[in-house]
PDB file of C-alpha atoms and ligand atoms in Angstrom:
ATOM      1  CA  UNK A   1      81.348  80.204  79.781  1.00 72.00           C
ATOM      2  CA  UNK A   2      77.867  78.894  79.234  1.00 62.00           C
ATOM      3  CA  UNK A   3      78.400  77.549  75.719  1.00 58.00           C
ATOM      4  CA  UNK A   4      74.704  78.358  75.261  1.00 64.00           C
ATOM      5  CA  UNK A   5      73.331  78.589  71.723  1.00 63.00           C
ATOM      6  CA  UNK A   6      72.018  82.003  70.630  1.00 66.00           C
ATOM      7  CA  UNK A   7      70.125  83.263  67.587  1.00 71.00           C
ATOM      8  CA  UNK A   8      71.798  86.653  68.004  1.00 79.00           C
ATOM      9  CA  UNK A   9      74.991  86.735  65.925  1.00 89.00           C
ATOM     10  CA  UNK A  10      77.937  87.559  68.178  1.00 93.00           C
ATOM     11  CA  UNK A  11      80.147  88.816  65.365  1.00 95.00           C
ATOM     12  CA  UNK A  12      79.092  90.470  62.076  1.00 94.00           C
ATOM     13  CA  UNK A  13      81.725  91.995  59.734  1.00 93.00           C
ATOM     14  CA  UNK A  14      84.173  92.331  62.634  1.00 91.00           C
ATOM     15  CA  UNK A  15      81.611  94.089  64.849  1.00 96.00           C
ATOM     16  CA  UNK A  16      80.262  92.597  68.064  1.00 97.00           C
ATOM     17  CA  UNK A  17      76.622  92.561  69.238  1.00 95.00           C
ATOM     18  CA  UNK A  18      77.190  95.798  71.206  1.00 96.00           C
ATOM     19  CA  UNK A  19      78.949  97.532  68.306  1.00 97.00           C
ATOM     20  CA  UNK A  20      82.514  97.099  69.591  1.00 98.00           C
ATOM     21  CA  UNK A  21      85.471  95.986  67.502  1.00 98.00           C
ATOM     22  CA  UNK A  22      87.233  92.774  68.546  1.00 98.00           C
ATOM     23  CA  UNK A  23      90.005  94.601  70.438  1.00 98.00           C
ATOM     24  CA  UNK A  24      87.799  97.219  72.108  1.00 98.00           C
ATOM     25  CA  UNK A  25      86.998  97.312  75.812  1.00 98.00           C
ATOM     26  CA  UNK A  26      83.619  98.359  77.162  1.00 98.00           C
ATOM     27  CA  UNK A  27      83.414 101.969  78.420  1.00 98.00           C
ATOM     28  CA  UNK A  28      85.321 102.401  81.691  1.00 98.00           C
ATOM     29  CA  UNK A  29      84.388 104.636  84.614  1.00 98.00           C
ATOM     30  CA  UNK A  30      86.439 104.737  87.821  1.00 98.00           C
ATOM     31  CA  UNK A  31      85.928 106.836  90.938  1.00 98.00           C
ATOM     32  CA  UNK A  32      88.122 106.744  94.041  1.00 98.00           C
ATOM     33  CA  UNK A  33      87.000 107.539  97.588  1.00 98.00           C
ATOM     34  CA  UNK A  34      83.263 107.018  97.172  1.00 98.00           C
ATOM     35  CA  UNK A  35      82.538 105.864 100.750  1.00 98.00           C
ATOM     36  CA  UNK A  36      82.895 108.087 103.834  1.00 96.00           C
ATOM     37  CA  UNK A  37      83.162 105.308 106.434  1.00 97.00           C
ATOM     38  CA  UNK A  38      85.735 103.033 104.825  1.00 98.00           C
ATOM     39  CA  UNK A  39      89.489 103.736 104.979  1.00 98.00           C
ATOM     40  CA  UNK A  40      89.609 103.472 101.195  1.00 98.00           C
ATOM     41  CA  UNK A  41      87.062 102.827  98.467  1.00 98.00           C
ATOM     42  CA  UNK A  42      86.446 102.814  94.740  1.00 99.00           C
ATOM     43  CA  UNK A  43      83.627 102.384  92.258  1.00 98.00           C
ATOM     44  CA  UNK A  44      84.300 100.837  88.852  1.00 99.00           C
ATOM     45  CA  UNK A  45      82.058 100.401  85.826  1.00 98.00           C
ATOM     46  CA  UNK A  46      83.074  98.342  82.835  1.00 98.00           C
ATOM     47  CA  UNK A  47      80.059  98.514  80.551  1.00 98.00           C
ATOM     48  CA  UNK A  48      77.149  97.031  82.488  1.00 98.00           C
ATOM     49  CA  UNK A  49      79.337  95.398  85.151  1.00 98.00           C
ATOM     50  CA  UNK A  50      79.479  97.640  88.229  1.00 98.00           C
ATOM     51  CA  UNK A  51      81.500  97.018  91.395  1.00 98.00           C
ATOM     52  CA  UNK A  52      82.281  98.846  94.592  1.00 98.00           C
ATOM     53  CA  UNK A  53      85.283  97.986  96.762  1.00 99.00           C
ATOM     54  CA  UNK A  54      85.967  99.068 100.328  1.00 98.00           C
ATOM     55  CA  UNK A  55      89.210  98.679 102.287  1.00 98.00           C
ATOM     56  CA  UNK A  56      89.481  98.649 106.081  1.00 98.00           C
ATOM     57  CA  UNK A  57      92.795  98.700 107.894  1.00 93.00           C
ATOM     58  CA  UNK A  58      95.478  98.078 108.729  1.00 97.00           C
ATOM     59  CA  UNK A  59      93.642  96.971 111.867  1.00 96.00           C
ATOM     60  CA  UNK A  60      93.954  94.472 114.677  1.00 95.00           C
ATOM     61  CA  UNK A  61      93.872  90.888 113.366  1.00 95.00           C
ATOM     62  CA  UNK A  62      90.930  88.711 114.391  1.00 93.00           C
ATOM     63  CA  UNK A  63      90.829  85.861 115.193  1.00 93.00           C
ATOM     64  CA  UNK A  64      94.012  86.366 117.229  1.00 93.00           C
ATOM     65  CA  UNK A  65      95.326  82.847 116.553  1.00 94.00           C
ATOM     66  CA  UNK A  66      95.463  83.652 112.824  1.00 93.00           C
ATOM     67  CA  UNK A  67      97.729  86.686 113.178  1.00 95.00           C
ATOM     68  CA  UNK A  68     101.214  86.542 111.707  1.00 96.00           C
ATOM     69  CA  UNK A  69     103.821  88.180 114.015  1.00 96.00           C
ATOM     70  CA  UNK A  70     106.039  89.678 111.310  1.00 96.00           C
ATOM     71  CA  UNK A  71     103.561  90.566 108.568  1.00 97.00           C
ATOM     72  CA  UNK A  72     100.013  91.577 107.780  1.00 98.00           C
ATOM     73  CA  UNK A  73      97.198  89.387 106.504  1.00 98.00           C
ATOM     74  CA  UNK A  74      94.956  90.247 103.566  1.00 98.00           C
ATOM     75  CA  UNK A  75      91.321  89.255 103.969  1.00 98.00           C
ATOM     76  CA  UNK A  76      89.210  89.412 100.833  1.00 98.00           C
ATOM     77  CA  UNK A  77      85.437  89.075 100.576  1.00 98.00           C
ATOM     78  CA  UNK A  78      83.725  89.007  97.166  1.00 98.00           C
ATOM     79  CA  UNK A  79      79.934  89.128  96.946  1.00 98.00           C
ATOM     80  CA  UNK A  80      77.415  89.446  94.198  1.00 97.00           C
ATOM     81  CA  UNK A  81      74.508  91.434  95.561  1.00 97.00           C
ATOM     82  CA  UNK A  82      71.105  89.729  95.192  1.00 97.00           C
ATOM     83  CA  UNK A  83      69.945  92.258  92.568  1.00 97.00           C
ATOM     84  CA  UNK A  84      73.159  92.098  90.506  1.00 97.00           C
ATOM     85  CA  UNK A  85      71.972  89.259  88.263  1.00 96.00           C
ATOM     86  CA  UNK A  86      68.759  88.383  86.405  1.00 92.00           C
ATOM     87  CA  UNK A  87      67.625  85.657  88.802  1.00 92.00           C
ATOM     88  CA  UNK A  88      67.906  86.993  92.362  1.00 94.00           C
ATOM     89  CA  UNK A  89      71.252  85.788  93.737  1.00 93.00           C
ATOM     90  CA  UNK A  90      70.974  84.050  97.122  1.00 94.00           C
ATOM     91  CA  UNK A  91      72.975  86.213  99.552  1.00 93.00           C
ATOM     92  CA  UNK A  92      75.999  84.818 101.333  1.00 93.00           C
ATOM     93  CA  UNK A  93      79.199  83.077 100.329  1.00 94.00           C
ATOM     94  CA  UNK A  94      79.267  80.143  97.921  1.00 96.00           C
ATOM     95  CA  UNK A  95      81.958  78.093  96.194  1.00 97.00           C
ATOM     96  CA  UNK A  96      82.359  80.586  93.343  1.00 97.00           C
ATOM     97  CA  UNK A  97      82.663  83.647  95.602  1.00 98.00           C
ATOM     98  CA  UNK A  98      85.249  81.857  97.764  1.00 98.00           C
ATOM     99  CA  UNK A  99      87.289  80.982  94.685  1.00 98.00           C
ATOM    100  CA  UNK A 100      87.180  84.572  93.400  1.00 98.00           C
ATOM    101  CA  UNK A 101      88.121  85.930  96.844  1.00 98.00           C
ATOM    102  CA  UNK A 102      91.079  83.513  96.957  1.00 98.00           C
ATOM    103  CA  UNK A 103      92.516  84.409  93.538  1.00 98.00           C
ATOM    104  CA  UNK A 104      91.989  88.117  94.286  1.00 98.00           C
ATOM    105  CA  UNK A 105      93.847  87.802  97.604  1.00 98.00           C
ATOM    106  CA  UNK A 106      96.719  85.964  95.908  1.00 98.00           C
ATOM    107  CA  UNK A 107      96.962  88.691  93.250  1.00 98.00           C
ATOM    108  CA  UNK A 108      97.222  91.431  95.897  1.00 98.00           C
ATOM    109  CA  UNK A 109      99.726  89.473  98.002  1.00 98.00           C
ATOM    110  CA  UNK A 110     102.170  90.043  95.128  1.00 97.00           C
ATOM    111  CA  UNK A 111     102.025  93.856  95.470  1.00 98.00           C
ATOM    112  CA  UNK A 112     100.954  94.814  99.014  1.00 98.00           C
ATOM    113  CA  UNK A 113     103.969  95.360 101.302  1.00 98.00           C
ATOM    114  CA  UNK A 114     102.671  93.089 104.055  1.00 98.00           C
ATOM    115  CA  UNK A 115     105.968  93.293 105.991  1.00 98.00           C
ATOM    116  CA  UNK A 116     104.989  96.845 106.907  1.00 98.00           C
ATOM    117  CA  UNK A 117     101.903  95.641 108.776  1.00 98.00           C
ATOM    118  CA  UNK A 118     102.966  93.054 111.377  1.00 97.00           C
ATOM    119  CA  UNK A 119     100.172  91.461 113.447  1.00 96.00           C
ATOM    120  CA  UNK A 120      97.568  93.354 111.415  1.00 98.00           C
ATOM    121  CA  UNK A 121      94.766  92.650 108.973  1.00 98.00           C
ATOM    122  CA  UNK A 122      93.785  94.536 105.846  1.00 98.00           C
ATOM    123  CA  UNK A 123      90.241  93.826 104.745  1.00 98.00           C
ATOM    124  CA  UNK A 124      89.123  94.139 101.138  1.00 98.00           C
ATOM    125  CA  UNK A 125      85.393  93.981 100.597  1.00 98.00           C
ATOM    126  CA  UNK A 126      84.256  93.674  96.949  1.00 98.00           C
ATOM    127  CA  UNK A 127      80.573  93.979  96.094  1.00 98.00           C
ATOM    128  CA  UNK A 128      79.173  93.416  92.624  1.00 98.00           C
ATOM    129  CA  UNK A 129      76.184  95.660  92.171  1.00 98.00           C
ATOM    130  CA  UNK A 130      75.453  94.721  88.575  1.00 98.00           C
ATOM    131  CA  UNK A 131      76.892  91.717  86.718  1.00 98.00           C
ATOM    132  CA  UNK A 132      77.344  91.442  82.973  1.00 98.00           C
ATOM    133  CA  UNK A 133      80.509  89.285  82.810  1.00 98.00           C
ATOM    134  CA  UNK A 134      83.946  90.073  84.128  1.00 98.00           C
ATOM    135  CA  UNK A 135      82.937  90.664  87.739  1.00 98.00           C
ATOM    136  CA  UNK A 136      86.203  89.297  89.159  1.00 98.00           C
ATOM    137  CA  UNK A 137      88.320  91.591  86.952  1.00 98.00           C
ATOM    138  CA  UNK A 138      86.179  94.655  87.697  1.00 99.00           C
ATOM    139  CA  UNK A 139      86.245  93.809  91.428  1.00 98.00           C
ATOM    140  CA  UNK A 140      90.034  93.487  91.339  1.00 98.00           C
ATOM    141  CA  UNK A 141      90.440  96.782  89.489  1.00 98.00           C
ATOM    142  CA  UNK A 142      88.191  98.504  92.066  1.00 99.00           C
ATOM    143  CA  UNK A 143      89.983  96.887  95.034  1.00 99.00           C
ATOM    144  CA  UNK A 144      93.340  98.093  93.749  1.00 98.00           C
ATOM    145  CA  UNK A 145      92.154 101.724  93.688  1.00 98.00           C
ATOM    146  CA  UNK A 146      90.521 101.274  97.123  1.00 98.00           C
ATOM    147  CA  UNK A 147      93.819  99.966  98.581  1.00 98.00           C
ATOM    148  CA  UNK A 148      95.684 102.968  97.193  1.00 98.00           C
ATOM    149  CA  UNK A 149      92.938 105.274  98.497  1.00 98.00           C
ATOM    150  CA  UNK A 150      93.368 103.710 101.973  1.00 98.00           C
ATOM    151  CA  UNK A 151      97.102 104.514 101.799  1.00 98.00           C
ATOM    152  CA  UNK A 152      98.143 100.853 101.934  1.00 98.00           C
ATOM    153  CA  UNK A 153     101.774 100.474 100.832  1.00 98.00           C
ATOM    154  CA  UNK A 154     102.055  98.662  97.509  1.00 98.00           C
ATOM    155  CA  UNK A 155     104.777  98.199  94.950  1.00 97.00           C
ATOM    156  CA  UNK A 156     102.292  98.779  92.122  1.00 97.00           C
ATOM    157  CA  UNK A 157      98.629  99.075  91.205  1.00 98.00           C
ATOM    158  CA  UNK A 158      96.917  96.036  89.704  1.00 98.00           C
ATOM    159  CA  UNK A 159      94.634  96.336  86.683  1.00 98.00           C
ATOM    160  CA  UNK A 160      92.507  93.495  85.458  1.00 98.00           C
ATOM    161  CA  UNK A 161      90.462  92.586  82.388  1.00 98.00           C
ATOM    162  CA  UNK A 162      89.580  89.503  80.381  1.00 98.00           C
ATOM    163  CA  UNK A 163      89.955  88.334  76.810  1.00 98.00           C
ATOM    164  CA  UNK A 164      87.773  85.631  75.377  1.00 98.00           C
ATOM    165  CA  UNK A 165      86.808  83.662  72.288  1.00 98.00           C
ATOM    166  CA  UNK A 166      83.534  83.996  70.408  1.00 97.00           C
ATOM    167  CA  UNK A 167      82.761  82.356  67.058  1.00 95.00           C
ATOM    168  CA  UNK A 168      86.388  81.159  66.825  1.00 96.00           C
ATOM    169  CA  UNK A 169      87.663  84.734  67.177  1.00 97.00           C
ATOM    170  CA  UNK A 170      89.676  86.139  70.084  1.00 98.00           C
ATOM    171  CA  UNK A 171      88.153  89.330  71.470  1.00 98.00           C
ATOM    172  CA  UNK A 172      88.851  91.703  74.351  1.00 98.00           C
ATOM    173  CA  UNK A 173      86.487  91.996  77.341  1.00 98.00           C
ATOM    174  CA  UNK A 174      83.458  89.714  76.898  1.00 98.00           C
ATOM    175  CA  UNK A 175      80.038  91.136  77.761  1.00 98.00           C
ATOM    176  CA  UNK A 176      77.349  88.971  79.391  1.00 97.00           C
ATOM    177  CA  UNK A 177      75.907  87.574  76.156  1.00 96.00           C
ATOM    178  CA  UNK A 178      79.378  86.807  74.789  1.00 97.00           C
ATOM    179  CA  UNK A 179      80.357  85.147  78.068  1.00 97.00           C
ATOM    180  CA  UNK A 180      77.215  83.013  78.037  1.00 95.00           C
ATOM    181  CA  UNK A 181      77.450  81.963  74.402  1.00 95.00           C
ATOM    182  CA  UNK A 182      81.207  82.164  73.839  1.00 95.00           C
ATOM    183  CA  UNK A 183      83.909  79.506  73.722  1.00 96.00           C
ATOM    184  CA  UNK A 184      86.538  80.758  76.198  1.00 98.00           C
ATOM    185  CA  UNK A 185      87.212  83.422  78.810  1.00 98.00           C
ATOM    186  CA  UNK A 186      90.689  84.374  80.071  1.00 98.00           C
ATOM    187  CA  UNK A 187      90.727  86.856  82.954  1.00 98.00           C
ATOM    188  CA  UNK A 188      94.141  88.345  83.678  1.00 98.00           C
ATOM    189  CA  UNK A 189      95.496  90.905  86.126  1.00 98.00           C
ATOM    190  CA  UNK A 190      98.678  92.848  85.516  1.00 98.00           C
ATOM    191  CA  UNK A 191     100.779  95.234  87.596  1.00 97.00           C
ATOM    192  CA  UNK A 192     100.787  98.752  86.182  1.00 93.00           C
ATOM    193  CA  UNK A 193     104.452  99.715  86.060  1.00 89.00           C
ATOM    194  CA  UNK A 194     106.080  96.292  86.238  1.00 85.00           C
ATOM    195  CA  UNK A 195     103.702  94.619  83.751  1.00 91.00           C
ATOM    196  CA  UNK A 196     103.886  91.402  85.786  1.00 96.00           C
ATOM    197  CA  UNK A 197     100.989  88.966  85.606  1.00 97.00           C
ATOM    198  CA  UNK A 198      99.274  88.770  89.013  1.00 97.00           C
ATOM    199  CA  UNK A 199      96.359  86.545  87.977  1.00 97.00           C
ATOM    200  CA  UNK A 200      95.536  84.384  85.010  1.00 97.00           C
ATOM    201  CA  UNK A 201      92.684  81.947  84.669  1.00 98.00           C
ATOM    202  CA  UNK A 202      91.045  80.207  81.744  1.00 97.00           C
ATOM    203  CA  UNK A 203      87.565  78.859  81.217  1.00 97.00           C
ATOM    204  CA  UNK A 204      87.033  77.051  77.887  1.00 97.00           C
ATOM    205  CA  UNK A 205      89.583  76.074  75.274  1.00 96.00           C
ATOM    206  CA  UNK A 206      92.047  78.071  73.171  1.00 97.00           C
ATOM    207  CA  UNK A 207      94.984  77.159  70.954  1.00 97.00           C
ATOM    208  CA  UNK A 208      98.430  78.441  71.892  1.00 98.00           C
ATOM    209  CA  UNK A 209      98.186  81.128  69.173  1.00 98.00           C
ATOM    210  CA  UNK A 210      94.746  82.208  70.389  1.00 98.00           C
ATOM    211  CA  UNK A 211      96.023  82.405  73.954  1.00 98.00           C
ATOM    212  CA  UNK A 212      98.931  84.598  72.838  1.00 98.00           C
ATOM    213  CA  UNK A 213      96.478  86.887  71.060  1.00 98.00           C
ATOM    214  CA  UNK A 214      94.205  86.907  74.112  1.00 98.00           C
ATOM    215  CA  UNK A 215      97.160  87.901  76.302  1.00 97.00           C
ATOM    216  CA  UNK A 216      98.117  90.671  73.899  1.00 97.00           C
ATOM    217  CA  UNK A 217      94.593  92.137  73.980  1.00 98.00           C
ATOM    218  CA  UNK A 218      94.297  91.804  77.764  1.00 98.00           C
ATOM    219  CA  UNK A 219      97.638  93.526  78.324  1.00 97.00           C
ATOM    220  CA  UNK A 220      96.424  96.465  76.196  1.00 97.00           C
ATOM    221  CA  UNK A 221      93.159  96.494  78.167  1.00 98.00           C
ATOM    222  CA  UNK A 222      95.003  96.480  81.504  1.00 98.00           C
ATOM    223  CA  UNK A 223      97.121  99.431  80.371  1.00 98.00           C
ATOM    224  CA  UNK A 224      93.947 101.394  79.529  1.00 98.00           C
ATOM    225  CA  UNK A 225      92.502 100.514  82.938  1.00 98.00           C
ATOM    226  CA  UNK A 226      95.732 101.475  84.721  1.00 98.00           C
ATOM    227  CA  UNK A 227      95.521 104.931  83.171  1.00 98.00           C
ATOM    228  CA  UNK A 228      91.890 105.301  84.320  1.00 98.00           C
ATOM    229  CA  UNK A 229      92.839 104.116  87.842  1.00 98.00           C
ATOM    230  CA  UNK A 230      95.650 106.664  88.116  1.00 98.00           C
ATOM    231  CA  UNK A 231      93.349 109.417  86.765  1.00 98.00           C
ATOM    232  CA  UNK A 232      90.705 108.528  89.385  1.00 98.00           C
ATOM    233  CA  UNK A 233      93.263 108.701  92.217  1.00 98.00           C
ATOM    234  CA  UNK A 234      94.621 112.011  90.882  1.00 98.00           C
ATOM    235  CA  UNK A 235      91.095 113.490  90.778  1.00 98.00           C
ATOM    236  CA  UNK A 236      90.480 112.320  94.343  1.00 96.00           C
ATOM    237  CA  UNK A 237      93.619 113.981  95.739  1.00 91.00           C
ATOM    238  CA  UNK A 238      93.775 117.100  93.641  1.00 86.00           C
TER     239      UNK A 238
HETATM  240  O1  CDP B 301      81.989  87.413  86.541  1.00 87.06           O
HETATM  241  P1  CDP B 301      83.166  86.637  86.061  1.00 87.06           P
HETATM  242  O2  CDP B 301      83.300  86.683  84.555  1.00 87.06           O
HETATM  243  O3  CDP B 301      84.434  87.026  86.749  1.00 87.06           O
HETATM  244  O4  CDP B 301      82.953  85.129  86.521  1.00 87.06           O
HETATM  245  P2  CDP B 301      82.078  83.955  85.916  1.00 87.06           P
HETATM  246  O5  CDP B 301      81.875  82.965  87.023  1.00 87.06           O
HETATM  247  O6  CDP B 301      82.702  83.482  84.646  1.00 87.06           O
HETATM  248  O7  CDP B 301      80.658  84.598  85.601  1.00 87.06           O
HETATM  249  C1  CDP B 301      80.372  85.169  84.366  1.00 87.06           C
HETATM  250  C2  CDP B 301      79.085  85.919  84.426  1.00 87.06           C
HETATM  251  O8  CDP B 301      77.998  85.039  84.647  1.00 87.06           O
HETATM  252  C3  CDP B 301      78.965  86.937  85.562  1.00 87.06           C
HETATM  253  O9  CDP B 301      79.673  88.126  85.322  1.00 87.06           O
HETATM  254  C4  CDP B 301      77.479  87.156  85.565  1.00 87.06           C
HETATM  255  O10 CDP B 301      77.095  88.050  84.528  1.00 87.06           O
HETATM  256  C5  CDP B 301      76.954  85.751  85.278  1.00 87.06           C
HETATM  257  N1  CDP B 301      76.569  85.075  86.537  1.00 87.06           N
HETATM  258  C6  CDP B 301      75.241  85.079  86.908  1.00 87.06           C
HETATM  259  O11 CDP B 301      74.411  85.644  86.196  1.00 87.06           O
HETATM  260  N2  CDP B 301      74.851  84.492  88.106  1.00 87.06           N
HETATM  261  C7  CDP B 301      75.752  83.898  88.897  1.00 87.06           C
HETATM  262  N3  CDP B 301      75.370  83.329  90.039  1.00 87.06           N
HETATM  263  C8  CDP B 301      77.107  83.875  88.538  1.00 87.06           C
HETATM  264  C9  CDP B 301      77.486  84.464  87.336  1.00 87.06           C
END
């Protein structure tokens, strides 16, 4: 949420700067099993935001002192590749990437059956290849498909998208310009069958009514993504 001023109108007669309606998500593309060497992988595009996720494991837990005798440990790494943003991103972890990795791990801890993997680690590696807002939600959506592709036992898939507020209007799935110049951004993640919220964050300010509307849009978006995730996994195993 940059709150930056722009001369480009974000909303004209109910249409956004990229031609979408207020409740329309950017075009979605999901592919499962895109990497030969990982145990599971997925590629997800949501408009101009592109992410690839790889899953390794279950494998031996390192460092040994961090292993948990009766359950597995999820390790999540989120990185924005240097060429993913306009100004070259300095490689390596930073405060933001650690925060995103943490909330992503917590979301997956609610669905992965960690009791099935005592003393083990499951590694989720999320790489943002191109960023145009919503990288955490696209990364999460990719990681969920990669976990399923790796055969990791889960109660449900997780799908994730964001709603936001631009020019005092709640909209689904902010693009980069909207994120930069908008008033609020609410990323959420939802389980596919159970429709339980696995992640919810908010940047900016919304009224209670706006937040309810944002949730309604994001839930619809997550359902659309869930369908695309299932389709991708079906294509992979057909
Ligand atoms: O990406 P996401 O919306 O999950 O998180 P954010 O921290 O709200 O970042 C919003 C957007 O700002 C990203 O998607 C990128 O397009 C942009 N960004 C950037 O250009 N350079 C960074 N170092 C971080 C974010």
